[in-house]
Every structure is written in structure tokens, then in C-alpha cells.
Amino acid sequence: MKKTAQLSLLENTVKEIGFSLRYEKGNFLGGECRLRDDNVVVVNKFLPLEGKIYTLAQVISRINPPGLSLDVTKIIDRLVVNNLFSGKENG
């Protein structure tokens, strides 16, 4: 699957599980945050495509909602779960 398709799939998944998605500029890596009981995922808009994909995969894996599609699960397993076991972190 192309990286742009992966990003779109992860963006849609974040929205489907009830989070708002915002791309903002700033000196941060991104992730989930709560603003007055609103679930918001904020991603640094200056991250490269791979960084945006990794950030969204990390957030989705932390939320761990039921019923994720097989494609989303594969992306999370490849990027997040494998990095946890290898001792590496990207972002």
C-alpha cells in the first residue's frame, strides 16, 4: 500500500473512533491530547509523510479501539509493535 494511502487510512480511522485530527505547526512530534473533554489528535504538519504515518499509528495503538481493519492492524504491527520489541522508536 502506498504511503499516501496509509496516511489516508489512518486519518479516517482516527476520525471513525471519535477523535478530531489537526495538523499544526510547532516544535513537537505530535500525538493525542485532550482539550476540555474533546479528543483531539494533533500532528506536526512539518513532519515528513513517514513521521505522520508513524504518529497516527502510535496514537491508534495507544487508544486500542475494537474492530480495527486488517490494513490498519498491519500498519500498526509493522511500525509500532515491531519497534517496541526491537527497542527502537521513530518519530
Tab-separated table of N, CA, C and O in Angstrom:
chain	number	residue	atom	x	y	z
A	1	MET	N	0.853	-1.176	0.000
A	1	MET	CA	0.000	0.000	0.000
A	1	MET	C	0.900	1.240	0.000
A	1	MET	O	1.858	1.317	0.756
A	2	LYS	N	0.560	2.208	-0.837
A	2	LYS	CA	1.343	3.443	-0.903
A	2	LYS	C	1.236	4.220	0.406
A	2	LYS	O	0.252	4.109	1.128
A	3	LYS	N	2.266	5.007	0.675
A	3	LYS	CA	2.302	5.765	1.926
A	3	LYS	C	1.158	6.772	2.017
A	3	LYS	O	0.606	6.977	3.094
A	4	THR	N	0.782	7.392	0.904
A	4	THR	CA	-0.332	8.344	0.956
A	4	THR	C	-1.643	7.623	1.282
A	4	THR	O	-2.485	8.153	2.005
A	5	ALA	N	-1.801	6.401	0.777
A	5	ALA	CA	-2.997	5.615	1.094
A	5	ALA	C	-2.986	5.198	2.564
A	5	ALA	O	-4.033	5.191	3.226
A	6	GLN	N	-1.796	4.853	3.092
A	6	GLN	CA	-1.683	4.507	4.508
A	6	GLN	C	-2.081	5.695	5.376
A	6	GLN	O	-2.827	5.542	6.352
A	7	LEU	N	-1.582	6.886	5.017
A	7	LEU	CA	-1.911	8.091	5.788
A	7	LEU	C	-3.412	8.347	5.760
A	7	LEU	O	-4.023	8.602	6.801
A	8	SER	N	-4.030	8.250	4.594
A	8	SER	CA	-5.486	8.463	4.488
A	8	SER	C	-6.262	7.454	5.328
A	8	SER	O	-7.225	7.815	6.011
A	9	LEU	N	-5.833	6.203	5.295
A	9	LEU	CA	-6.500	5.164	6.067
A	9	LEU	C	-6.399	5.450	7.563
A	9	LEU	O	-7.386	5.347	8.293
A	10	LEU	N	-5.220	5.840	8.022
A	10	LEU	CA	-5.037	6.145	9.437
A	10	LEU	C	-5.806	7.398	9.845
A	10	LEU	O	-6.394	7.447	10.930
A	11	GLU	N	-5.824	8.413	8.980
A	11	GLU	CA	-6.599	9.628	9.268
A	11	GLU	C	-8.082	9.289	9.422
A	11	GLU	O	-8.743	9.760	10.362
A	12	ASN	N	-8.599	8.483	8.515
A	12	ASN	CA	-10.011	8.088	8.581
A	12	ASN	C	-10.301	7.264	9.833
A	12	ASN	O	-11.351	7.432	10.459
A	13	THR	N	-9.365	6.404	10.211
A	13	THR	CA	-9.543	5.588	11.410
A	13	THR	C	-9.611	6.460	12.651
A	13	THR	O	-10.461	6.252	13.526
A	14	VAL	N	-8.734	7.460	12.738
A	14	VAL	CA	-8.741	8.379	13.885
A	14	VAL	C	-10.101	9.058	13.990
A	14	VAL	O	-10.678	9.151	15.072
A	15	LYS	N	-10.625	9.494	12.872
A	15	LYS	CA	-11.924	10.175	12.876
A	15	LYS	C	-13.062	9.204	13.228
A	15	LYS	O	-13.990	9.571	13.945
A	16	GLU	N	-12.975	7.957	12.730
A	16	GLU	CA	-14.018	6.967	12.998
A	16	GLU	C	-14.099	6.586	14.472
A	16	GLU	O	-15.173	6.222	14.951
A	17	ILE	N	-12.977	6.659	15.177
A	17	ILE	CA	-13.004	6.280	16.598
A	17	ILE	C	-13.328	7.466	17.496
A	17	ILE	O	-13.227	7.385	18.713
A	18	GLY	N	-13.732	8.583	16.875
A	18	GLY	CA	-14.264	9.697	17.650
A	18	GLY	C	-13.276	10.786	18.021
A	18	GLY	O	-13.544	11.581	18.906
A	19	PHE	N	-12.140	10.844	17.345
A	19	PHE	CA	-11.151	11.887	17.608
A	19	PHE	C	-11.156	12.895	16.472
A	19	PHE	O	-11.408	12.552	15.320
A	20	SER	N	-10.882	14.145	16.809
A	20	SER	CA	-10.655	15.171	15.790
A	20	SER	C	-9.186	15.107	15.420
A	20	SER	O	-8.345	14.802	16.265
A	21	LEU	N	-8.873	15.411	14.186
A	21	LEU	CA	-7.491	15.380	13.717
A	21	LEU	C	-7.096	16.764	13.253
A	21	LEU	O	-7.810	17.377	12.453
A	22	ARG	N	-5.986	17.255	13.806
A	22	ARG	CA	-5.492	18.577	13.418
A	22	ARG	C	-4.011	18.488	13.085
A	22	ARG	O	-3.254	17.802	13.762
A	23	TYR	N	-3.642	19.184	12.035
A	23	TYR	CA	-2.231	19.333	11.686
A	23	TYR	C	-1.848	20.760	12.039
A	23	TYR	O	-2.447	21.709	11.535
A	24	GLU	N	-0.887	20.900	12.923
A	24	GLU	CA	-0.461	22.218	13.394
A	24	GLU	C	1.045	22.347	13.267
A	24	GLU	O	1.770	21.362	13.323
A	25	LYS	N	1.506	23.584	13.131
A	25	LYS	CA	2.950	23.801	13.122
A	25	LYS	C	3.416	23.992	14.559
A	25	LYS	O	2.670	24.443	15.433
A	26	GLY	N	4.632	23.584	14.798
A	26	GLY	CA	5.170	23.727	16.139
A	26	GLY	C	6.386	22.855	16.342
A	26	GLY	O	6.753	22.057	15.487
A	27	ASN	N	6.982	22.997	17.482
A	27	ASN	CA	8.178	22.252	17.824
A	27	ASN	C	7.780	21.060	18.699
A	27	ASN	O	8.078	21.017	19.887
A	28	PHE	N	7.064	20.101	18.115
A	28	PHE	CA	6.605	18.923	18.827
A	28	PHE	C	6.480	17.785	17.840
A	28	PHE	O	6.459	17.987	16.634
A	29	LEU	N	6.383	16.569	18.356
A	29	LEU	CA	6.274	15.403	17.488
A	29	LEU	C	4.833	15.079	17.147
A	29	LEU	O	4.546	14.577	16.089
A	30	GLY	N	3.911	15.346	18.060
A	30	GLY	CA	2.503	15.075	17.789
A	30	GLY	C	1.993	13.964	18.680
A	30	GLY	O	2.741	13.320	19.390
A	31	GLY	N	0.716	13.753	18.636
A	31	GLY	CA	0.110	12.710	19.443
A	31	GLY	C	-1.277	13.108	19.867
A	31	GLY	O	-1.836	14.080	19.378
A	32	GLU	N	-1.827	12.321	20.778
A	32	GLU	CA	-3.186	12.601	21.215
A	32	GLU	C	-3.159	13.567	22.395
A	32	GLU	O	-2.196	13.634	23.141
A	33	CYS	N	-4.196	14.330	22.522
A	33	CYS	CA	-4.323	15.195	23.685
A	33	CYS	C	-5.802	15.422	23.950
A	33	CYS	O	-6.634	15.199	23.089
A	34	ARG	N	-6.102	15.860	25.134
A	34	ARG	CA	-7.493	16.159	25.500
A	34	ARG	C	-7.606	17.641	25.748
A	34	ARG	O	-6.839	18.209	26.508
A	35	LEU	N	-8.568	18.244	25.105
A	35	LEU	CA	-8.861	19.649	25.297
A	35	LEU	C	-10.291	19.749	25.796
A	35	LEU	O	-11.228	19.563	25.029
A	36	ARG	N	-10.442	19.981	27.104
A	36	ARG	CA	-11.786	20.097	27.700
A	36	ARG	C	-12.698	18.943	27.311
A	36	ARG	O	-13.767	19.144	26.742
A	37	ASP	N	-12.264	17.756	27.558
A	37	ASP	CA	-13.026	16.534	27.275
A	37	ASP	C	-13.222	16.251	25.792
A	37	ASP	O	-13.974	15.346	25.440
A	38	ASP	N	-12.585	17.017	24.906
A	38	ASP	CA	-12.627	16.710	23.481
A	38	ASP	C	-11.392	15.888	23.146
A	38	ASP	O	-10.296	16.207	23.573
A	39	ASN	N	-11.580	14.832	22.399
A	39	ASN	CA	-10.455	14.012	21.976
A	39	ASN	C	-9.897	14.589	20.690
A	39	ASN	O	-10.590	14.646	19.676
A	40	VAL	N	-8.669	15.010	20.750
A	40	VAL	CA	-8.031	15.644	19.601
A	40	VAL	C	-6.673	14.998	19.384
A	40	VAL	O	-5.911	14.812	20.332
A	41	VAL	N	-6.381	14.666	18.158
A	41	VAL	CA	-5.050	14.210	17.788
A	41	VAL	C	-4.403	15.356	17.035
A	41	VAL	O	-4.952	15.849	16.048
A	42	VAL	N	-3.237	15.789	17.520
A	42	VAL	CA	-2.516	16.887	16.892
A	42	VAL	C	-1.224	16.327	16.318
A	42	VAL	O	-0.455	15.677	17.026
A	43	VAL	N	-0.999	16.575	15.046
A	43	VAL	CA	0.191	16.096	14.356
A	43	VAL	C	0.938	17.302	13.817
A	43	VAL	O	0.333	18.219	13.265
A	44	ASN	N	2.246	17.285	13.990
A	44	ASN	CA	3.084	18.360	13.451
A	44	ASN	C	3.016	18.327	11.930
A	44	ASN	O	3.375	17.333	11.304
A	45	LYS	N	2.544	19.396	11.341
A	45	LYS	CA	2.361	19.407	9.889
A	45	LYS	C	3.679	19.449	9.125
A	45	LYS	O	3.708	19.219	7.924
A	46	PHE	N	4.784	19.692	9.822
A	46	PHE	CA	6.080	19.722	9.156
A	46	PHE	C	6.801	18.380	9.197
A	46	PHE	O	7.897	18.249	8.654
A	47	LEU	N	6.193	17.365	9.821
A	47	LEU	CA	6.787	16.035	9.795
A	47	LEU	C	6.760	15.496	8.368
A	47	LEU	O	5.808	15.775	7.618
A	48	PRO	N	7.748	14.695	7.994
A	48	PRO	CA	7.656	14.027	6.691
A	48	PRO	C	6.496	13.027	6.712
A	48	PRO	O	5.984	12.666	7.773
A	49	LEU	N	6.114	12.567	5.554
A	49	LEU	CA	4.985	11.652	5.413
A	49	LEU	C	5.121	10.439	6.341
A	49	LEU	O	4.171	10.059	7.023
A	50	GLU	N	6.321	9.870	6.406
A	50	GLU	CA	6.552	8.703	7.253
A	50	GLU	C	6.326	9.039	8.728
A	50	GLU	O	5.822	8.217	9.489
A	51	GLY	N	6.715	10.234	9.146
A	51	GLY	CA	6.521	10.663	10.530
A	51	GLY	C	5.057	10.837	10.877
A	51	GLY	O	4.625	10.502	11.989
A	52	LYS	N	4.276	11.352	9.945
A	52	LYS	CA	2.833	11.496	10.168
A	52	LYS	C	2.176	10.128	10.302
A	52	LYS	O	1.346	9.907	11.185
A	53	ILE	N	2.576	9.196	9.425
A	53	ILE	CA	2.029	7.839	9.476
A	53	ILE	C	2.382	7.189	10.813
A	53	ILE	O	1.522	6.615	11.478
A	54	TYR	N	3.633	7.308	11.219
A	54	TYR	CA	4.075	6.696	12.470
A	54	TYR	C	3.337	7.296	13.668
A	54	TYR	O	2.889	6.573	14.559
A	55	THR	N	3.186	8.615	13.683
A	55	THR	CA	2.499	9.279	14.787
A	55	THR	C	1.061	8.796	14.898
A	55	THR	O	0.586	8.465	15.986
A	56	LEU	N	0.346	8.739	13.786
A	56	LEU	CA	-1.050	8.288	13.816
A	56	LEU	C	-1.143	6.816	14.212
A	56	LEU	O	-2.030	6.436	14.982
A	57	ALA	N	-0.225	5.990	13.721
A	57	ALA	CA	-0.226	4.569	14.084
A	57	ALA	C	0.008	4.401	15.583
A	57	ALA	O	-0.638	3.575	16.236
A	58	GLN	N	0.903	5.213	16.129
A	58	GLN	CA	1.190	5.163	17.560
A	58	GLN	C	-0.038	5.550	18.387
A	58	GLN	O	-0.368	4.892	19.374
A	59	VAL	N	-0.697	6.612	17.978
A	59	VAL	CA	-1.890	7.075	18.702
A	59	VAL	C	-2.988	6.015	18.660
A	59	VAL	O	-3.585	5.692	19.684
A	60	ILE	N	-3.234	5.457	17.486
A	60	ILE	CA	-4.287	4.442	17.350
A	60	ILE	C	-3.948	3.220	18.196
A	60	ILE	O	-4.814	2.654	18.860
A	61	SER	N	-2.672	2.827	18.219
A	61	SER	CA	-2.307	1.655	19.016
A	61	SER	C	-2.475	1.920	20.509
A	61	SER	O	-2.844	1.035	21.264
A	62	ARG	N	-2.220	3.158	20.948
A	62	ARG	CA	-2.407	3.510	22.356
A	62	ARG	C	-3.890	3.515	22.742
A	62	ARG	O	-4.261	3.090	23.821
A	63	ILE	N	-4.729	4.018	21.848
A	63	ILE	CA	-6.175	4.039	22.098
A	63	ILE	C	-6.730	2.612	22.074
A	63	ILE	O	-7.605	2.273	22.850
A	64	ASN	N	-6.205	1.801	21.145
A	64	ASN	CA	-6.551	0.386	21.020
A	64	ASN	C	-8.060	0.153	20.912
A	64	ASN	O	-8.644	-0.583	21.712
A	65	PRO	N	-8.704	0.768	19.920
A	65	PRO	CA	-10.153	0.580	19.779
A	65	PRO	C	-10.466	-0.801	19.205
A	65	PRO	O	-9.650	-1.377	18.474
A	66	PRO	N	-11.634	-1.344	19.514
A	66	PRO	CA	-12.019	-2.642	18.943
A	66	PRO	C	-12.387	-2.483	17.470
A	66	PRO	O	-12.780	-1.409	17.021
A	67	GLY	N	-12.234	-3.552	16.720
A	67	GLY	CA	-12.722	-3.591	15.344
A	67	GLY	C	-11.879	-2.860	14.321
A	67	GLY	O	-12.418	-2.395	13.313
A	68	LEU	N	-10.567	-2.773	14.542
A	68	LEU	CA	-9.711	-2.131	13.543
A	68	LEU	C	-9.640	-2.994	12.289
A	68	LEU	O	-9.643	-4.229	12.379
A	69	SER	N	-9.547	-2.359	11.147
A	69	SER	CA	-9.430	-3.114	9.902
A	69	SER	C	-8.089	-3.827	9.849
A	69	SER	O	-7.133	-3.461	10.544
A	70	LEU	N	-8.014	-4.843	9.017
A	70	LEU	CA	-6.784	-5.619	8.868
A	70	LEU	C	-5.638	-4.742	8.373
A	70	LEU	O	-4.498	-4.869	8.841
A	71	ASP	N	-5.936	-3.821	7.451
A	71	ASP	CA	-4.899	-2.933	6.924
A	71	ASP	C	-4.319	-2.029	8.013
A	71	ASP	O	-3.113	-1.836	8.095
A	72	VAL	N	-5.176	-1.488	8.861
A	72	VAL	CA	-4.715	-0.628	9.955
A	72	VAL	C	-3.888	-1.450	10.940
A	72	VAL	O	-2.818	-1.016	11.386
A	73	THR	N	-4.348	-2.648	11.253
A	73	THR	CA	-3.616	-3.518	12.167
A	73	THR	C	-2.233	-3.854	11.619
A	73	THR	O	-1.252	-3.859	12.364
A	74	LYS	N	-2.142	-4.100	10.322
A	74	LYS	CA	-0.844	-4.401	9.702
A	74	LYS	C	0.105	-3.215	9.822
A	74	LYS	O	1.288	-3.381	10.108
A	75	ILE	N	-0.398	-2.009	9.570
A	75	ILE	CA	0.438	-0.808	9.668
A	75	ILE	C	0.939	-0.637	11.101
A	75	ILE	O	2.125	-0.394	11.330
A	76	ILE	N	0.051	-0.782	12.066
A	76	ILE	CA	0.426	-0.634	13.474
A	76	ILE	C	1.449	-1.691	13.869
A	76	ILE	O	2.455	-1.387	14.509
A	77	ASP	N	1.207	-2.926	13.470
A	77	ASP	CA	2.145	-4.001	13.799
A	77	ASP	C	3.526	-3.734	13.204
A	77	ASP	O	4.539	-3.918	13.870
A	78	ARG	N	3.545	-3.298	11.973
A	78	ARG	CA	4.822	-3.072	11.287
A	78	ARG	C	5.585	-1.905	11.889
A	78	ARG	O	6.795	-1.984	12.097
A	79	LEU	N	4.889	-0.829	12.210
A	79	LEU	CA	5.573	0.377	12.668
A	79	LEU	C	5.745	0.469	14.176
A	79	LEU	O	6.807	0.838	14.657
A	80	VAL	N	4.706	0.178	14.912
A	80	VAL	CA	4.719	0.432	16.359
A	80	VAL	C	5.121	-0.806	17.145
A	80	VAL	O	6.070	-0.768	17.922
A	81	VAL	N	4.418	-1.900	16.947
A	81	VAL	CA	4.662	-3.094	17.739
A	81	VAL	C	6.072	-3.624	17.510
A	81	VAL	O	6.789	-3.935	18.460
A	82	ASN	N	6.510	-3.697	16.254
A	82	ASN	CA	7.858	-4.192	15.969
A	82	ASN	C	8.918	-3.296	16.579
A	82	ASN	O	9.959	-3.772	17.021
A	83	ASN	N	8.692	-1.982	16.615
A	83	ASN	CA	9.662	-1.071	17.230
A	83	ASN	C	9.731	-1.222	18.738
A	83	ASN	O	10.776	-1.046	19.333
A	84	LEU	N	8.602	-1.548	19.363
A	84	LEU	CA	8.611	-1.771	20.808
A	84	LEU	C	9.495	-2.949	21.182
A	84	LEU	O	10.236	-2.914	22.147
A	85	PHE	N	9.405	-4.010	20.367
A	85	PHE	CA	10.173	-5.213	20.676
A	85	PHE	C	11.638	-5.093	20.279
A	85	PHE	O	12.484	-5.744	20.851
A	86	SER	N	11.928	-4.255	19.307
A	86	SER	CA	13.313	-4.103	18.891
A	86	SER	C	14.045	-3.037	19.708
A	86	SER	O	15.249	-2.882	19.578
A	87	GLY	N	13.293	-2.285	20.520
A	87	GLY	CA	13.921	-1.255	21.347
A	87	GLY	C	14.136	0.054	20.616
A	87	GLY	O	14.735	0.969	21.127
A	88	LYS	N	13.623	0.157	19.394
A	88	LYS	CA	13.775	1.388	18.603
A	88	LYS	C	12.500	2.194	18.713
A	88	LYS	O	11.427	1.657	18.909
A	89	GLU	N	12.641	3.505	18.505
A	89	GLU	CA	11.467	4.373	18.382
A	89	GLU	C	11.733	5.359	17.280
A	89	GLU	O	12.818	5.904	17.180
A	90	ASN	N	10.720	5.568	16.457
A	90	ASN	CA	10.808	6.580	15.394
A	90	ASN	C	9.952	7.750	15.791
A	90	ASN	O	9.151	7.681	16.675
A	91	GLY	N	10.038	8.810	14.998
A	91	GLY	CA	9.125	9.912	15.260
A	91	GLY	C	9.813	11.148	15.123
A	91	GLY	O	9.960	12.167	15.363
